[in-house]
Amino acid sequence: MNDAENSRRSFIKNTAAGTALLATNPFDTLGATSVHSDTKALPWYKTVTRWGQVNITEKDPQQYDIGWWRNYWKQTELGGIIVNAGGIVAYYPTKIPFHHKAEYLGDRDLFGELCKAAHQDGLAVFARMDSNRAHEDFYKAHPDWFAIDGQGKPYKSDDLYISCIFSPYYQEHIPSILTEIVQLYKPEGFTDNSWSGLGRNSVCYCENCQKSFRDKTGQAIPQKKNWDDKVYKQWIRWNYDRRLEIWDLNNRTTKAAGGPTCTWSGMNSGSVSGQSQSFRDYKGIGQRADIIMLDDQSRSDATGFQHNGEIGKLVHGLMGWDKLAPESMSVYQHIKPWFRLASKPAPEARMWMVNGIAGGIQPWWHMISAYHEDRRMYHSAEPIFRWHKANEPYLINRKPVANVGVVWSQQNVDFYGRDKVNELVDLPWRGMLQTLVRARIPYLPVHADHIDRDAAQFSVLILPNLGLMTTEQVGAIRRFVEKGGSLIATGESSLYDEWGDVRADYALADLFGVHAPTTKEKTIPEQKMARDTYHTYVRLTPELRAQVNGPHTSQEPKVSNAKRHPILKGFEETDILPFGGLLEPQRVDAGAEVLLTYIPQFPTYPPEKAYMQTAKTDIPALVVRTSPSGGRIAFIPADFDKQYGHVSLPDHADLLANTIRWAAKDTLPLTVEGAGLLDCHLYEQPGRVILHVVNQTNAATWRQPLDELIAIGPFKLKVKLPTGVSGKKGQSLVSKQQLNLTVAGGFVTFEIKSILDHEVIVIS
């Protein structure tokens, strides 16, 4: 028996106890593909919940202090490590032709040494690949394996040549490396940073691509981007299909060589639009993946820390809550230009980790290089990893509790968003989710193809400018509403078919009670949003200013006895709200109620001209109605979600939050009273409910890096008790605060005195 097999057996023995522990308390969760059993051992990729990675540089074979790092693995309570193995650079004595060995590897087998050490310590090993580029000698030997542009020139990244996804590089070369590594070292699985080849903005015209596309479609590869060309759209889908073929090929290869649990898992972005740019079909990957490895190392100023909770819920919605989704979380400074060898402020690193854990992500610290002169980064991960270890039973194998679902699809990103993804898709999505976070309303992302599957959990579904909807998706929404579900839709939702071609009317026009503008030329996505924001407003009905303190004229509308709709609560002292978008005339059905109308733009400068030239129109901005089955429907042609995502005006968020609460008929499972920005995640396990609250209130909420945590509180919370949970016992997992619980009407009420970074409350 060789050293690799001995180490592997040691790993299996040392993790058996942990496997048995994690297999207890089975819970069939939303979208789960299997149910954990306490009588059957789980595969390793369902048991390893903390990861670490030193991303090895070519110089590291001369400076890798394995003994020190083994101790650090123990300090951070790891269950597995990610170790550079091969692809662009090999860190072992490979025999594969043109598999470039690390420049300073010499006679050392660095990957083999690390793999053996990890297995001896009872850790799983993910062999990291990076397989989309090669050195010049490889290119000269096999130029037909590499991507070329329209002029026949090879695509390059610095001195490296980019390989073609349809060539033997992916079909033969990479599988041979995977097989060699399995045979030599027996790693538990493989992950890969750059597995999906060229992105959407680069077209390969090599013979491999030309033949494959011609065989598939009977057409030549398009010479230019043209979203009105059906062949160009076929090229997009053909590329997606190939990436799924590569995913399946690599898994067949690793499992044939290493057994049924030797999984290949690539890596995936935390951004759906980023996945689209790389032709990575998130739904298809979610259906296939044994484990999702997320390469989403830090926040952006636009998305904030809460994005990490969002992506955790989105990914689990695709693959089920019985699987794991570790995420690479950098502890080095990850602000462009990246400072790869400098420590990120510990509060910034900690908050990103905490928000990911709250959303169901497993932590994975990530560093570049095995040797650092800035050693502050070594302190960032340990406290949260130790806390995660101590509280692990409450952080996995749980069902999310939320009755609001926000619908998305990657087709909408591709064929509706096209080259305006940020304006048409990302900003409406972000604005709606940030509204929900700000209002402390638990929610879940729902793929548009999974509406029928997941509908029973939700009382409200939201379509944030979901312009593209297939016939099947439209039918699923209809079935949801027919069963009494409430619906909120914004912008151009359902106006485009599966290819992104405009329909004659909204496919859901009868539900909305509103019919689309007849000026189709203005609804072509790439022609929209010439500017970010316009000087436009909306008018509230009825108008109340005649009875509100302030100057008066004889021209003010008379105040009627009619009351304003609950959606307009909080706006009693204004008859207008800032908007910022553009609207066109639309026809409203009888029986639908128009709450807001559009005020067209007028000058902002000079100030003498800043008055409304058209003070009132009948162009609807927000329309509500009740369906025959009792569901509440709000259609919002005005893109307040996009505007809030862009300019963060509180009026927009308050209006949207009011709409969500109205549609939910006051059935939300959580209310929180108290000042501050919180991200709230609610879960259920047998016999208990778990609330994870993250404090987003700090001086760097929208501009990284965060360097100081600021405590907030107190908060009064009210949580709906699931069946089988009495609410008599509560515990705080972070601050260890004493909780005084009051149960009434199926809810438990309690107070959290203070939250520094996060708090987890377990109620049983």
mmCIF file of C-alpha atoms in Angstrom, residues 40 61 68 81 128 220 268 276 280 286 307 331 478 537 553 585 604 622 634 697:
data_model
loop_
_atom_site.group_PDB
_atom_site.id
_atom_site.type_symbol
_atom_site.label_atom_id
_atom_site.label_comp_id
_atom_site.label_asym_id
_atom_site.label_seq_id
_atom_site.Cartn_x
_atom_site.Cartn_y
_atom_site.Cartn_z
ATOM 1 C CA LYS A 40 -26.008 5.818 6.222
ATOM 2 C CA PRO A 61 8.368 25.424 -3.317
ATOM 3 C CA TRP A 68 3.693 25.923 10.425
ATOM 4 C CA ILE A 81 -7.751 22.375 2.248
ATOM 5 C CA ARG A 128 -6.956 23.004 -7.381
ATOM 6 C CA ALA A 220 -21.211 29.609 -39.487
ATOM 7 C CA ASN A 268 -18.408 29.567 -9.748
ATOM 8 C CA SER A 276 -23.438 34.635 -17.837
ATOM 9 C CA ARG A 280 -21.819 29.040 -16.790
ATOM 10 C CA GLY A 286 -26.773 23.356 -9.490
ATOM 11 C CA HIS A 307 -24.695 40.121 -1.128
ATOM 12 C CA VAL A 331 -8.051 37.781 4.106
ATOM 13 C CA ARG A 478 -50.642 31.909 -13.344
ATOM 14 C CA TYR A 537 -41.711 62.375 -10.369
ATOM 15 C CA THR A 553 -53.612 78.358 -3.360
ATOM 16 C CA PRO A 585 -48.803 55.652 -21.739
ATOM 17 C CA THR A 604 -33.419 71.340 -13.207
ATOM 18 C CA LEU A 622 -48.278 51.712 -9.723
ATOM 19 C CA ALA A 634 -49.255 45.031 -7.701
ATOM 20 C CA THR A 697 -24.557 49.522 10.399
#
